[in-house]
Short mmCIF file of C-alpha atoms in Angstrom, two decimals:
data_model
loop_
_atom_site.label_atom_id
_atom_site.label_comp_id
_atom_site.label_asym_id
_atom_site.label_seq_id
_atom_site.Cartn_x
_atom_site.Cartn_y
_atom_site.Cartn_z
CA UNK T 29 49.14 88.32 10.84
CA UNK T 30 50.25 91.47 9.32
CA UNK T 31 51.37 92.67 12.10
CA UNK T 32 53.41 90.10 12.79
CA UNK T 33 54.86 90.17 9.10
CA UNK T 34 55.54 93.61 9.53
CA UNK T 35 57.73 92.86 12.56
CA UNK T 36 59.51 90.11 10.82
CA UNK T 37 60.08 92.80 8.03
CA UNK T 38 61.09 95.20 10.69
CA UNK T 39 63.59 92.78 12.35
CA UNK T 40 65.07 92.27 8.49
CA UNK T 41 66.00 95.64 8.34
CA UNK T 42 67.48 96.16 11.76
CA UNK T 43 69.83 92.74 11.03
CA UNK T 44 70.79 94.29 7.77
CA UNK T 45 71.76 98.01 8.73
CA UNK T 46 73.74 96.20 12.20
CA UNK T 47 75.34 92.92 10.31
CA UNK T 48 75.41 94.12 6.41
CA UNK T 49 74.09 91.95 3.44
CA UNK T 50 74.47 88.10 5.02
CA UNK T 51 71.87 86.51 2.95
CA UNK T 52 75.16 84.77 1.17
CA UNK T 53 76.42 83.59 4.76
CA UNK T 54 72.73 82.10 5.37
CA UNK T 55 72.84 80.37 2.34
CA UNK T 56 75.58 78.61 2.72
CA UNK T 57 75.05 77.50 6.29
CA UNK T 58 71.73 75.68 5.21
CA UNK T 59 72.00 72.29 4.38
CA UNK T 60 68.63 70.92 5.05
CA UNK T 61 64.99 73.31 6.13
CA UNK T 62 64.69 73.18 9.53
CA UNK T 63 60.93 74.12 9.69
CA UNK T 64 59.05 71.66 7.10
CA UNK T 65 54.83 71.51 6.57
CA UNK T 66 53.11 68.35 7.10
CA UNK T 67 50.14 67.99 5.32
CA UNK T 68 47.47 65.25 6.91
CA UNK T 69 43.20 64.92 6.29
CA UNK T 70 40.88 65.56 8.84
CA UNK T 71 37.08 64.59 8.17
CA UNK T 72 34.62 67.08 9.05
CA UNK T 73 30.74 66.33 8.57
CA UNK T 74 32.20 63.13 5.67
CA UNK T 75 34.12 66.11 3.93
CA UNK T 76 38.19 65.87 4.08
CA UNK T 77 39.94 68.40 4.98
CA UNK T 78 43.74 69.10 4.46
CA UNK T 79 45.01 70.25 7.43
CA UNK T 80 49.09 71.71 7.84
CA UNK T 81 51.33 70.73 10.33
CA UNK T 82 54.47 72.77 11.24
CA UNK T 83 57.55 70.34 11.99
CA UNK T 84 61.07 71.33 13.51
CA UNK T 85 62.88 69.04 12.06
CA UNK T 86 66.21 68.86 13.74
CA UNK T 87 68.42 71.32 16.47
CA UNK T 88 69.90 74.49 15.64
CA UNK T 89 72.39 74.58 12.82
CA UNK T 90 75.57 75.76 14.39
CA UNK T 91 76.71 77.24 11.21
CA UNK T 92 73.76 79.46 11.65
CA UNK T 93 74.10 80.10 15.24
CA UNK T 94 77.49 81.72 14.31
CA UNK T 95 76.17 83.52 11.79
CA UNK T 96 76.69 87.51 12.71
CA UNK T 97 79.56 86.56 15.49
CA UNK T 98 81.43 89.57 14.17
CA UNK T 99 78.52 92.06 13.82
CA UNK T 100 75.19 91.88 14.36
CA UNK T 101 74.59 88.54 15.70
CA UNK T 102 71.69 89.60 18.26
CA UNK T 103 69.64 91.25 15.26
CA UNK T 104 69.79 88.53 12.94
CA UNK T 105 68.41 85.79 15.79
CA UNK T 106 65.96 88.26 16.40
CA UNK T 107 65.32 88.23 13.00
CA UNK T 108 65.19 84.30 12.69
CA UNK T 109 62.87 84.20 15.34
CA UNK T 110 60.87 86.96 14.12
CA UNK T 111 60.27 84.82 10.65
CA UNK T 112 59.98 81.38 12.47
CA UNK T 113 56.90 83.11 13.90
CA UNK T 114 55.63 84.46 11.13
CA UNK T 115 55.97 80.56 9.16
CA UNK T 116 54.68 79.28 11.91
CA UNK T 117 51.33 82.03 11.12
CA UNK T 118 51.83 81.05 7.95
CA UNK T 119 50.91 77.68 8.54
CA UNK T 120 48.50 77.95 10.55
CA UNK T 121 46.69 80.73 7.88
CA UNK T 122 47.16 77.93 5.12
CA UNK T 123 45.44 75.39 7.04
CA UNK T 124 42.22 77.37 7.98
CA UNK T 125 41.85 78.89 4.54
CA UNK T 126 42.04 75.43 2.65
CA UNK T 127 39.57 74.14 4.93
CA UNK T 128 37.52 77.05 4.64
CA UNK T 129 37.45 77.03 1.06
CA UNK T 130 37.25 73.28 1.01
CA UNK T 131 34.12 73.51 3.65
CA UNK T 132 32.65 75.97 0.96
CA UNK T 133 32.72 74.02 -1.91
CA UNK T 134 31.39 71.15 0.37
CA UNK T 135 28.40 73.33 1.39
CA UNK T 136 27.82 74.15 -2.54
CA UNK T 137 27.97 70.54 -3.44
CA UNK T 138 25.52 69.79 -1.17
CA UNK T 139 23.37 72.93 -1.47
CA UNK T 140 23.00 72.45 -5.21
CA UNK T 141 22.07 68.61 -4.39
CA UNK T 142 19.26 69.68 -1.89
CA UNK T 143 17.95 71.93 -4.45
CA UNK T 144 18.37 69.39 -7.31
CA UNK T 145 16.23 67.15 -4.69
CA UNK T 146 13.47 69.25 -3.94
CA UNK T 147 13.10 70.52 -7.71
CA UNK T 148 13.78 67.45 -9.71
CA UNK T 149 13.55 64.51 -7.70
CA UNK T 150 11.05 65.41 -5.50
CA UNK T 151 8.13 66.26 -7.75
CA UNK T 152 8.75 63.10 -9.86
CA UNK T 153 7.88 61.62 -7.08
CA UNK T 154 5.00 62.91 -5.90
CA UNK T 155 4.03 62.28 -9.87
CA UNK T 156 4.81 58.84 -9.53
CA UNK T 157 2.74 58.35 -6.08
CA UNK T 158 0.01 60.57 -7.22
CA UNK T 159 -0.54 58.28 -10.46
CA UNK T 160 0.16 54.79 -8.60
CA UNK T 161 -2.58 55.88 -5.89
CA UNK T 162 -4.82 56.50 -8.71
CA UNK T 163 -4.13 53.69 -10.19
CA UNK T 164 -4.91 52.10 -6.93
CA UNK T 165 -8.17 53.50 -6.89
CA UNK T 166 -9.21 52.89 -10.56
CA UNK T 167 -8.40 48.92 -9.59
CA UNK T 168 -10.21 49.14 -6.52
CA UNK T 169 -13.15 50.37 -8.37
CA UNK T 170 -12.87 47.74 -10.68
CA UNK T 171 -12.94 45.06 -8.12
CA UNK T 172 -16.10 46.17 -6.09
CA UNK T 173 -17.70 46.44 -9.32
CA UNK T 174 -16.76 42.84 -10.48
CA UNK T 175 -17.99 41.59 -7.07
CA UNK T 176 -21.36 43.47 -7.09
CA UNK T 177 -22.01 41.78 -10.66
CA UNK T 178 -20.67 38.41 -9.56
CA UNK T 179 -23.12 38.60 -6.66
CA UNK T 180 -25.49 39.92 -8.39
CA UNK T 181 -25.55 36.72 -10.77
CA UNK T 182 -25.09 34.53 -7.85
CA UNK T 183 -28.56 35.90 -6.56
CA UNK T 184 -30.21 35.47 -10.06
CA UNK T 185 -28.79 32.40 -10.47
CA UNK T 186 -30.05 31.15 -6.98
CA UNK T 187 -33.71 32.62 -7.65
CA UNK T 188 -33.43 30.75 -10.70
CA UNK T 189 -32.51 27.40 -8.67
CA UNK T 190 -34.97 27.83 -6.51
CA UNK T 191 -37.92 28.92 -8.84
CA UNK T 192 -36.42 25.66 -10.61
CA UNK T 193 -36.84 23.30 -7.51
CA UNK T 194 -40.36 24.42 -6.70
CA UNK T 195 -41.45 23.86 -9.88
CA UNK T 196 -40.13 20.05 -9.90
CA UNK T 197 -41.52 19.89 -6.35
CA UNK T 198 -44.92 21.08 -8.05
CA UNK T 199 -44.45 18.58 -10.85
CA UNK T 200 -43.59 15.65 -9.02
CA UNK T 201 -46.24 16.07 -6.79
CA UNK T 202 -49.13 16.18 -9.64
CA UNK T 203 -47.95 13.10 -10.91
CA UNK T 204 -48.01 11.63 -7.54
CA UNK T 205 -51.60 12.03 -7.12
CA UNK T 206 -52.35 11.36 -10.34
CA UNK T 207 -55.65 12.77 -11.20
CA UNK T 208 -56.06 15.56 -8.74
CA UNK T 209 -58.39 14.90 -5.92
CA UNK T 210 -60.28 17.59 -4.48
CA UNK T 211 -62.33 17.28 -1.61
CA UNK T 212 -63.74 20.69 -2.14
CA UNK T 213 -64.53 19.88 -5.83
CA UNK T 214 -67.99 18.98 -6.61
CA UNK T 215 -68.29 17.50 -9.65
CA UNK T 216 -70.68 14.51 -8.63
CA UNK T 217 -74.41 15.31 -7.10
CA UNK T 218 -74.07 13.45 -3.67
CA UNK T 219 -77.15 13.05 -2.15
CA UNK T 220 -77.81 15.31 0.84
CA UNK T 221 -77.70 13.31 4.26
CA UNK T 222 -80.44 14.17 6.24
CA UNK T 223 -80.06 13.79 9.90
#
């Protein structure tokens, strides 16, 4: 780039010692810019980037081709041509440095969003999970300790039952037989049998 610029600068000077001062003579042949930028976006990774576009945007001016017919006409298209490079440089140095600088505050953005992610977010997080699995557990805990009592009072309460239904069966069977008869029970003298 600069040493294209320095050509450019180069070629100025040569036009100006061979032709004289005909920066008035360029001014008036120029209507309209022949070279014009077009700016469009290009997405890179979700990030836009400008990007520049160089556009001719019509022939040669024939004004300008004329320019220097008397003197000096072969330095100052040397000279044009010379600068149209160096725009056309220009253009193309514009474009990568406002995507570069673009791309860096991109990769800023995002760094500082990482970070805020694995220092902020991230531990709250873990918080949260650590305390919901805890919370987990404490219920858990709970439960199997509900169920062991509510077992444990099914079993009483079936002992209970059953202790309960003997006892009936006991009952119900003394009054069946009304006065207990025991063959074993020797209350009355029998007489011995003899044989």
């Amino acid at each position: 780039m600069g040493k294209n610029m320095r050509q450019s600068a180069f070629a100025l000077t040569e036009a100006k010692y061979a032709a004289g001062d005909f920066r008035h003579t360029v001014f008036d042949g120029v209507e309209t810019a022949t070279v014009k930028v077009h700016a469009q976006q290009d997405n890179v990774a979700g990030v836009k980037i400008p990007k520049f576009e160089q556009l001719h945007t019509g022939g040669e001016n024939t004004k300008l081709a004329l320019t220097g017919l008397g003197a000096g006409g072969q330095q100052i298209q040397t000279c044009r041509k010379a600068f149209m490079n160096s725009i056309e440089l220009l253009v193309q140095l514009a474009s990568l440095q406002t995507a570069f600088l673009t791309l860096d505050e991109a990769i800023k953005t995002t760094n500082r969003r990482v970070n805020a992610l694995d220092n902020v977010v991230r531990p709250k997080l873990e918080n949260t999970i650590q305390y919901i699995k805890g919370e987990l557990d404490e219920l858990e805990r709970e439960e199997f300790f509900r169920l062991k009592k509510v077992q444990a009072k099914k079993k009483r309460d079936a002992a209970e039952k059953d202790q309960a239904v003997i006892q009936k069966n006991a009952e119900a069977a003394s009054q069946l037989n009304g006065t207990s008869n025991n063959v074993l029970k020797t209350d009355d003298q029998d007489e011995d049998i003899l044989f």
